[in-house]
PDB file of C-alpha atoms in Angstrom:
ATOM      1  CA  UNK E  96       0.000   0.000   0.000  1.00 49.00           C
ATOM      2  CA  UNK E  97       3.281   2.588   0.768  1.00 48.00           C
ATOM      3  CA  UNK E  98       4.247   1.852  -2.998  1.00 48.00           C
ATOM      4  CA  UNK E  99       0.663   3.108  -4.140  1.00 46.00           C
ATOM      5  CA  UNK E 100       0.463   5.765  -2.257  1.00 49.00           C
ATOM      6  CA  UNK E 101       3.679   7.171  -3.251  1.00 47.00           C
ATOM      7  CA  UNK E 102       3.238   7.047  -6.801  1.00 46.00           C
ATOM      8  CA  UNK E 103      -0.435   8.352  -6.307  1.00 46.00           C
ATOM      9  CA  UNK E 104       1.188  11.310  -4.323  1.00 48.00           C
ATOM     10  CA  UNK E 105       3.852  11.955  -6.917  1.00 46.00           C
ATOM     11  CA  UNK E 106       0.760  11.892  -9.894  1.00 47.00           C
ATOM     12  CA  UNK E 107      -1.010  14.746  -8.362  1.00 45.00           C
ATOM     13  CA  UNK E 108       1.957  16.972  -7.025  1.00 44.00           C
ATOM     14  CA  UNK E 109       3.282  16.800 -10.747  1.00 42.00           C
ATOM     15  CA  UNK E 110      -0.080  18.191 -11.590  1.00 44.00           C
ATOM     16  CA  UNK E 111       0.476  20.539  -8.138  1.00 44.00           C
ATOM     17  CA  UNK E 112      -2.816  18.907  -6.704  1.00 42.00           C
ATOM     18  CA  UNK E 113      -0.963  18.796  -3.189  1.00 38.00           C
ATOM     19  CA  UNK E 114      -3.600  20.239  -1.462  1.00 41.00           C
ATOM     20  CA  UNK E 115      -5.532  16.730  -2.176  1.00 41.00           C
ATOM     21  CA  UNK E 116      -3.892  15.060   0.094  1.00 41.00           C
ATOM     22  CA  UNK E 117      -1.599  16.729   2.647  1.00 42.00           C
ATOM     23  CA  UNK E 118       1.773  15.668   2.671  1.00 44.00           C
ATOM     24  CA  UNK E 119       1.946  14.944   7.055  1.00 36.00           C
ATOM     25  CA  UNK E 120      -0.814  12.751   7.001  1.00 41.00           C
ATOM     26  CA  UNK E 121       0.613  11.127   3.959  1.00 44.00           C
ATOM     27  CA  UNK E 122       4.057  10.490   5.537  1.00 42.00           C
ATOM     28  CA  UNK E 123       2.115   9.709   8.959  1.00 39.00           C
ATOM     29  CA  UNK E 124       0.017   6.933   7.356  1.00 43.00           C
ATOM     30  CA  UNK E 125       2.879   5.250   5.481  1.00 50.00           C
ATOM     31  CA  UNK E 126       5.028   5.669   8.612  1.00 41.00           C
ATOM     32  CA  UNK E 127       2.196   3.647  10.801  1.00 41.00           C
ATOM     33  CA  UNK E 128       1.665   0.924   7.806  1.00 46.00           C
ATOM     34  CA  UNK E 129       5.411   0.101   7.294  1.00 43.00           C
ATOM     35  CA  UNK E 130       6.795  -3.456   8.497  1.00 42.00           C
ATOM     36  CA  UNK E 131       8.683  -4.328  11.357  1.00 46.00           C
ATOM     37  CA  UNK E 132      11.057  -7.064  10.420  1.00 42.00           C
ATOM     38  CA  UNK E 133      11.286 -10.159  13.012  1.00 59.00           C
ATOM     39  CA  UNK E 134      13.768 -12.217  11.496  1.00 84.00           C
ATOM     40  CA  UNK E 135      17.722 -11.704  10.795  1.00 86.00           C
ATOM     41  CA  UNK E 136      19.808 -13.544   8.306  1.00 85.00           C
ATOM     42  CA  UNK E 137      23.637 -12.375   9.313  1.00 77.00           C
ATOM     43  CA  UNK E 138      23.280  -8.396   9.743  1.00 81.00           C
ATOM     44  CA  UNK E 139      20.041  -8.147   6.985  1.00 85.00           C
ATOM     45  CA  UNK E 140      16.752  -7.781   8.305  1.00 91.00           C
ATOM     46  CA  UNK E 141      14.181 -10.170   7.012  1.00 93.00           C
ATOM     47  CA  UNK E 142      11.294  -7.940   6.144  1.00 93.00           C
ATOM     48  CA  UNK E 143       8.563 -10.360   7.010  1.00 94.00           C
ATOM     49  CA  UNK E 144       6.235 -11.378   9.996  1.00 94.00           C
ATOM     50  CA  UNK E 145       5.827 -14.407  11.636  1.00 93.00           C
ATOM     51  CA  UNK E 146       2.526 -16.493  10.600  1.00 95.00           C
ATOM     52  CA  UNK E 147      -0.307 -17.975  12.200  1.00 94.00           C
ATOM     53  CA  UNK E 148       0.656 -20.626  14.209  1.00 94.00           C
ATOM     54  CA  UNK E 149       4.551 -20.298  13.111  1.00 94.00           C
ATOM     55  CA  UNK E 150       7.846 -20.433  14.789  1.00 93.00           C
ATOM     56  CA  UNK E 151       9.684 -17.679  16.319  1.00 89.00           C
ATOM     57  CA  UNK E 152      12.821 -16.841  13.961  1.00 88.00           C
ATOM     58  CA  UNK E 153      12.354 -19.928  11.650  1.00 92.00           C
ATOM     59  CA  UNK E 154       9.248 -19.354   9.974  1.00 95.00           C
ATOM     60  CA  UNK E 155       9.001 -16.018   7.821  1.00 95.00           C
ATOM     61  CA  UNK E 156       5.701 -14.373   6.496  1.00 96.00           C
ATOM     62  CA  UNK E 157       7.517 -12.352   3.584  1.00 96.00           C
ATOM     63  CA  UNK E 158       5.658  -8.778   4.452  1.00 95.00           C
ATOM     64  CA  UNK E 159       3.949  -7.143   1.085  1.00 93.00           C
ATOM     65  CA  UNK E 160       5.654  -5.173  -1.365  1.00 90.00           C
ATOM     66  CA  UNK E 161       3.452  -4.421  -3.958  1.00 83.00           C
ATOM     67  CA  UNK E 162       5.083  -3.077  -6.877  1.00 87.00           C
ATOM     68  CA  UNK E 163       3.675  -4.084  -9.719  1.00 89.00           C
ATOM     69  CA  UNK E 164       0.002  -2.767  -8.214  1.00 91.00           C
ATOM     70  CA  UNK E 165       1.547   0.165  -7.230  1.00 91.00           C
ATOM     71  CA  UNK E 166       3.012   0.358 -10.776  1.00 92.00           C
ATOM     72  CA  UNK E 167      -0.113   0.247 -12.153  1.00 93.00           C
ATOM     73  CA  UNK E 168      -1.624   2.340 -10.377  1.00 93.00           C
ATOM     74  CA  UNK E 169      -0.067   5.208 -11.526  1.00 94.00           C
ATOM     75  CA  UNK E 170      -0.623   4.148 -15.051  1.00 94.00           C
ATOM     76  CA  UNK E 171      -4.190   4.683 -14.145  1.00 94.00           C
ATOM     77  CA  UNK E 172      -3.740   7.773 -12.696  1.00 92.00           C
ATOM     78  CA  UNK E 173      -2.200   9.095 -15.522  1.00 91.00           C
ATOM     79  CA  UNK E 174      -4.623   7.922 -17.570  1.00 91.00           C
ATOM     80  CA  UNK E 175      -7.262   9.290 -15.602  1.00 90.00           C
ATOM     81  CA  UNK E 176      -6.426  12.716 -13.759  1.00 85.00           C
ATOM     82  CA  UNK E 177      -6.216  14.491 -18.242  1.00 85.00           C
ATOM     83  CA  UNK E 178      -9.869  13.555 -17.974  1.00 85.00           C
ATOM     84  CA  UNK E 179     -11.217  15.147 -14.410  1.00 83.00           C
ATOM     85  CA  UNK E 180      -9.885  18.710 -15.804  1.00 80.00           C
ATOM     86  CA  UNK E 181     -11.497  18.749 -19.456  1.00 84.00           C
ATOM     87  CA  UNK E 182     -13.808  21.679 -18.788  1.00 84.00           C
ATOM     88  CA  UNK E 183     -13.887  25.160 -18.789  1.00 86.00           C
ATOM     89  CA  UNK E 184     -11.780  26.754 -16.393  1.00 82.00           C
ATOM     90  CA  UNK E 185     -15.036  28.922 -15.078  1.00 81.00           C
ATOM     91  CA  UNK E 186     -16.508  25.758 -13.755  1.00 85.00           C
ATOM     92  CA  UNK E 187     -13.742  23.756 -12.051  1.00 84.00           C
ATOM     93  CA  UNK E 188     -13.550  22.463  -8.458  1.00 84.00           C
ATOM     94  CA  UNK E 189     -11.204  23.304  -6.184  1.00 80.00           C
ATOM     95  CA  UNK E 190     -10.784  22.339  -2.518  1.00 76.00           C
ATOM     96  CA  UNK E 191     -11.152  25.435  -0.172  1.00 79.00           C
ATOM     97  CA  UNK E 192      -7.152  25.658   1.274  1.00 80.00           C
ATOM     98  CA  UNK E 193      -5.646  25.258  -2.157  1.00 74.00           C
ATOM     99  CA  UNK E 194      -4.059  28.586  -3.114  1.00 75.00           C
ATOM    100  CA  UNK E 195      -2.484  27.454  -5.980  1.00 73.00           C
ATOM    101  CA  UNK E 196      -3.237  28.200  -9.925  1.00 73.00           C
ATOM    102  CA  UNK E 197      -3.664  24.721 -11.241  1.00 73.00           C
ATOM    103  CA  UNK E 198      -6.596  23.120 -13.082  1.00 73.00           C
ATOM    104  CA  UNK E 199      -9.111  21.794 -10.728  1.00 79.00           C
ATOM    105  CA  UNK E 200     -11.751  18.983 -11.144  1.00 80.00           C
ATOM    106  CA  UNK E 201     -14.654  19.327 -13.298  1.00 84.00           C
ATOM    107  CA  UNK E 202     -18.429  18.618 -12.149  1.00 86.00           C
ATOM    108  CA  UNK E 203     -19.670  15.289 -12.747  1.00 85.00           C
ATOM    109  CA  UNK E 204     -21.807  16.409 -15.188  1.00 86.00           C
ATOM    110  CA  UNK E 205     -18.759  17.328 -17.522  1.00 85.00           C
ATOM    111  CA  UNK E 206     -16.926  14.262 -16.994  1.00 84.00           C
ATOM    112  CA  UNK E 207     -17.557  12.051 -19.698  1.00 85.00           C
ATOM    113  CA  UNK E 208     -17.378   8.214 -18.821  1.00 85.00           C
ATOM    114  CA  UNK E 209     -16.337   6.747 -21.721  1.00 87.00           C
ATOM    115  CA  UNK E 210     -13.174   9.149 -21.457  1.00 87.00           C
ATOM    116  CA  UNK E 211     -12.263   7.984 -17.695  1.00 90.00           C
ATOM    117  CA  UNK E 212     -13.551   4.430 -17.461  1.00 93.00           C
ATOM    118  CA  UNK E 213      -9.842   2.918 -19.139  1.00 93.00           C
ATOM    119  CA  UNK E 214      -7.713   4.983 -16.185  1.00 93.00           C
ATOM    120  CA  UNK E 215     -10.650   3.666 -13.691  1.00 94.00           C
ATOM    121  CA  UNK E 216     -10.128   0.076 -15.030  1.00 96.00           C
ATOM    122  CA  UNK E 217      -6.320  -0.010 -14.175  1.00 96.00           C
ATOM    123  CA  UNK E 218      -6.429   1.331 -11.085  1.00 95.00           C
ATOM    124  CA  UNK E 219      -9.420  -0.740  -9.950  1.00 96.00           C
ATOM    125  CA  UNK E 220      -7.064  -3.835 -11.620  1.00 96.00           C
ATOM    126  CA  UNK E 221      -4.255  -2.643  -9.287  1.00 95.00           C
ATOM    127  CA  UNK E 222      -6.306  -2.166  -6.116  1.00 95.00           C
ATOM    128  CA  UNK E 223      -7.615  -6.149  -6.312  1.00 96.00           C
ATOM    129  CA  UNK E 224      -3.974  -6.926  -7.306  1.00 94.00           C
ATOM    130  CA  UNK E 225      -2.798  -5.188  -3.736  1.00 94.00           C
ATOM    131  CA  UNK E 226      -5.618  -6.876  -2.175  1.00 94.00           C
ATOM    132  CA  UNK E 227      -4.214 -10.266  -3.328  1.00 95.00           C
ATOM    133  CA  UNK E 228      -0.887  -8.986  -2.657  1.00 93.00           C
ATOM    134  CA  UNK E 229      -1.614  -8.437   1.318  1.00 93.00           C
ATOM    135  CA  UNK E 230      -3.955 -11.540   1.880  1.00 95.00           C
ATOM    136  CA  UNK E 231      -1.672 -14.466  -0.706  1.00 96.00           C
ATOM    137  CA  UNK E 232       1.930 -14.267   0.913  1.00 96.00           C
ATOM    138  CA  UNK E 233       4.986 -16.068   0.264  1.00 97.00           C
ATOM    139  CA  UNK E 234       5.749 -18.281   3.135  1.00 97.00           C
ATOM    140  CA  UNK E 235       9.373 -19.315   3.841  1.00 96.00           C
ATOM    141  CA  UNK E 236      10.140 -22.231   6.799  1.00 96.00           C
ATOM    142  CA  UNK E 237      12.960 -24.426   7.481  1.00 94.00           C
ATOM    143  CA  UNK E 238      11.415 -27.111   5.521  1.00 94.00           C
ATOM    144  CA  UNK E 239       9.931 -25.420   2.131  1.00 95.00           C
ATOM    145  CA  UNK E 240       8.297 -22.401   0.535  1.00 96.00           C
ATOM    146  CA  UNK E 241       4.407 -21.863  -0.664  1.00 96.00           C
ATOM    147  CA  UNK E 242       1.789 -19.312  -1.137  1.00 97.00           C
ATOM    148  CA  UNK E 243      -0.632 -19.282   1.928  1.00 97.00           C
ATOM    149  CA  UNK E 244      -3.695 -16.896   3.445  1.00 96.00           C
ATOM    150  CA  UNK E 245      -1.939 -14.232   5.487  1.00 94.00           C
ATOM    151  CA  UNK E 246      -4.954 -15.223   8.163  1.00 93.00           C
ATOM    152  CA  UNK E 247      -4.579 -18.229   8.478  1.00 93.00           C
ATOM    153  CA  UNK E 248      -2.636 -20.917  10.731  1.00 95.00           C
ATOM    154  CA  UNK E 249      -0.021 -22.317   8.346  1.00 94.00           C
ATOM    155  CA  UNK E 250      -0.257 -26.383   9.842  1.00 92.00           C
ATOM    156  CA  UNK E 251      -0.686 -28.158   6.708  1.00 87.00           C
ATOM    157  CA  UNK E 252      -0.114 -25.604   4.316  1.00 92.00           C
ATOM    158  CA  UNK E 253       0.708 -27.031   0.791  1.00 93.00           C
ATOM    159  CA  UNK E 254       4.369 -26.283   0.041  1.00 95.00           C
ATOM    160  CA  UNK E 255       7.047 -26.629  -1.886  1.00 95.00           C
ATOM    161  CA  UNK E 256       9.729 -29.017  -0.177  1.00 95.00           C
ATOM    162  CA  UNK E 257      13.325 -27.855  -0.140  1.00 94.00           C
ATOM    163  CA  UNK E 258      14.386 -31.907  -0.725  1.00 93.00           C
ATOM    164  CA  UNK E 259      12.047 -31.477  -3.733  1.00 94.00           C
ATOM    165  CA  UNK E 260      13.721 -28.593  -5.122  1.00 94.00           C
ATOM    166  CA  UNK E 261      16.379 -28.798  -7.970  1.00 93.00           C
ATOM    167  CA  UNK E 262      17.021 -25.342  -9.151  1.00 94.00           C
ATOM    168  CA  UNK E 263      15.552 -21.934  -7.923  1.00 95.00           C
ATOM    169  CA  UNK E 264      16.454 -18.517  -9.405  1.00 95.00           C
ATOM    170  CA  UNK E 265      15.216 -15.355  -8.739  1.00 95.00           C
ATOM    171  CA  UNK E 266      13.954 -12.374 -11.602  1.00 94.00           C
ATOM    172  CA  UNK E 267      12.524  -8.975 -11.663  1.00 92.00           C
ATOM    173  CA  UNK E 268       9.293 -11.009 -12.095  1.00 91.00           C
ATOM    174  CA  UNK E 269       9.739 -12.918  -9.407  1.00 94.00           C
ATOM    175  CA  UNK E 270      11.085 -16.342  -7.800  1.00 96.00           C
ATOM    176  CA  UNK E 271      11.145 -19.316 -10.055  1.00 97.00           C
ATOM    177  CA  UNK E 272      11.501 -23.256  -9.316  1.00 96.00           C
ATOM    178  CA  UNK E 273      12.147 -26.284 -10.026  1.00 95.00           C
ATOM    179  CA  UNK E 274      11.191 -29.261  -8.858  1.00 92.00           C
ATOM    180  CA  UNK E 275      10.729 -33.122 -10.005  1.00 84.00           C
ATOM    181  CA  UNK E 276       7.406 -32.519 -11.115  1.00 86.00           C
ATOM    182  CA  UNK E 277       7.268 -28.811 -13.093  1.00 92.00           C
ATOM    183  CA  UNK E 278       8.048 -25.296 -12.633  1.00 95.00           C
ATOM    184  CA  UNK E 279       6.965 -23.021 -10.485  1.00 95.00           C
ATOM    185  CA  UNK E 280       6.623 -19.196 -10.237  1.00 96.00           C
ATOM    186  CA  UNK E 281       6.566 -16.867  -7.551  1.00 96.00           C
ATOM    187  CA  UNK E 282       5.279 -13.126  -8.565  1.00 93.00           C
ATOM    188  CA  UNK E 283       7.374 -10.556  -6.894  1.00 92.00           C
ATOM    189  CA  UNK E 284       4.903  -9.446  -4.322  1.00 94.00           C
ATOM    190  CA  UNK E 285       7.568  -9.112  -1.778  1.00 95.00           C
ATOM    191  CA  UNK E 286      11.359  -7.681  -1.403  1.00 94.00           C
ATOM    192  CA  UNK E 287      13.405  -9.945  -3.067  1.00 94.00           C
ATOM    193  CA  UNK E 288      16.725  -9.484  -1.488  1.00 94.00           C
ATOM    194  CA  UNK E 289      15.389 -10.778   1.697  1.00 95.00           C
ATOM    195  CA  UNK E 290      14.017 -13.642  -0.034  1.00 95.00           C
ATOM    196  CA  UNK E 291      16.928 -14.643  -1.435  1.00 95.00           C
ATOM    197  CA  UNK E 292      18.655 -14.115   1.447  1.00 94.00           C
ATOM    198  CA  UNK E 293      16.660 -16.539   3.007  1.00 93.00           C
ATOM    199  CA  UNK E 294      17.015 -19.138   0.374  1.00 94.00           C
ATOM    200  CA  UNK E 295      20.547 -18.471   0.301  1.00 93.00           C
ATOM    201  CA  UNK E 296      20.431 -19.727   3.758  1.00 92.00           C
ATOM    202  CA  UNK E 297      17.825 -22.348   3.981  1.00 90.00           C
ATOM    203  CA  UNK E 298      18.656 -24.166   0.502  1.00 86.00           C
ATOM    204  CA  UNK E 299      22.037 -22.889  -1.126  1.00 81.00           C
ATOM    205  CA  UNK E 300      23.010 -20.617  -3.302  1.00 74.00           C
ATOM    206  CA  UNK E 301      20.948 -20.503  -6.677  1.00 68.00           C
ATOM    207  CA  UNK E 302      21.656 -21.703  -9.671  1.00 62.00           C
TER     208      UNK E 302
END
């Protein structure tokens, strides 16, 4: 969430919207939603949590780091901000602090929603992709690696055993796998230096 509000931020004081949302409360929000790591490997901190029913310093909830929503995201916003200000200048909104001269928003009425609906799209597409991001979270343990509910207790989750494991290699995409049986991927919802860092550890160095 950090990621997309940044880029959000960055989209509207670019367009010198500040005034929409206020920088303090900004840096206070992303100040009380950033991660407290609870696991070292060597001097790096692990940024992770521990999970449901885990182990203290063995089992690692890798904490969200959603880039790619947050990348798109502000493709949306660019997309859709043009739009909001296609009116005349007589008409436009503007909140009541802003002292500023920039465009403001135009009425509903003027917005047309053909014109706004792709920029809407994308950044409804990267809000459900945070959403996944936060509750589907990589889960690292002494014995293996899977995707699990961030909720829920993690006895029996379905993972991927480190025995099993032939090859692993990680990409600006994400962490890839292999195993016996197939291939598996791993989208890079999460920081992947601690992540490998982990693997490093846990299964050798990768291939």
């Amino acid at each position: 969430r950090i990621e997309l509000l940044y880029f959000f931020s960055q989209t509207i004081m670019f367009r010198n919207k500040l005034a929409i949302i206020p920088p303090i409360a900004l840096f206070l929000l992303c100040f009380n939603c950033s991660s407290v790591a609870s696991l070292y490997v060597g001097s790096r901190r692990i940024l992770c949590s521990r999970p449901v029913g885990g182990r203290e310093d063995i089992d690692a909830l890798m904490d969200p780091k959603p880039t790619l929503p947050a990348l798109l995201g502000y493709v949306g916003t660019q997309a859709l901000l043009p739009n909001l200000a296609k009116c005349p200048p007589s008409v436009q909104i503007q909140v009541p602090w802003y002292q500023g001269d920039a465009p403001g928003f135009c009425p509903p009425e003027y917005v047309a929603l053909g014109s706004i609906l792709p920029g809407v799209v994308v950044i409804g597409a990267a809000l459900a992709l945070n959403a996944y991001a936060g509750r589907n979270r990589l889960l690292v343990t002494d014995e293996g690696l899977g995707v699990v509910n961030s909720s829920a207790d993690i006895a029996g989750a379905e993972l991927v055993r480190f025995s099993d494991i032939t090859k692993w290699s990680m990409t600006p995409a994400g962490l890839v796998v292999e195993e016996s049986s197939g291939t598996k991927f791993f989208p890079i919802f999460w920081d992947s230096n601690s992540v490998k860092e982990l693997l490093e550890e846990r299964l050798g160095g990768s291939d």
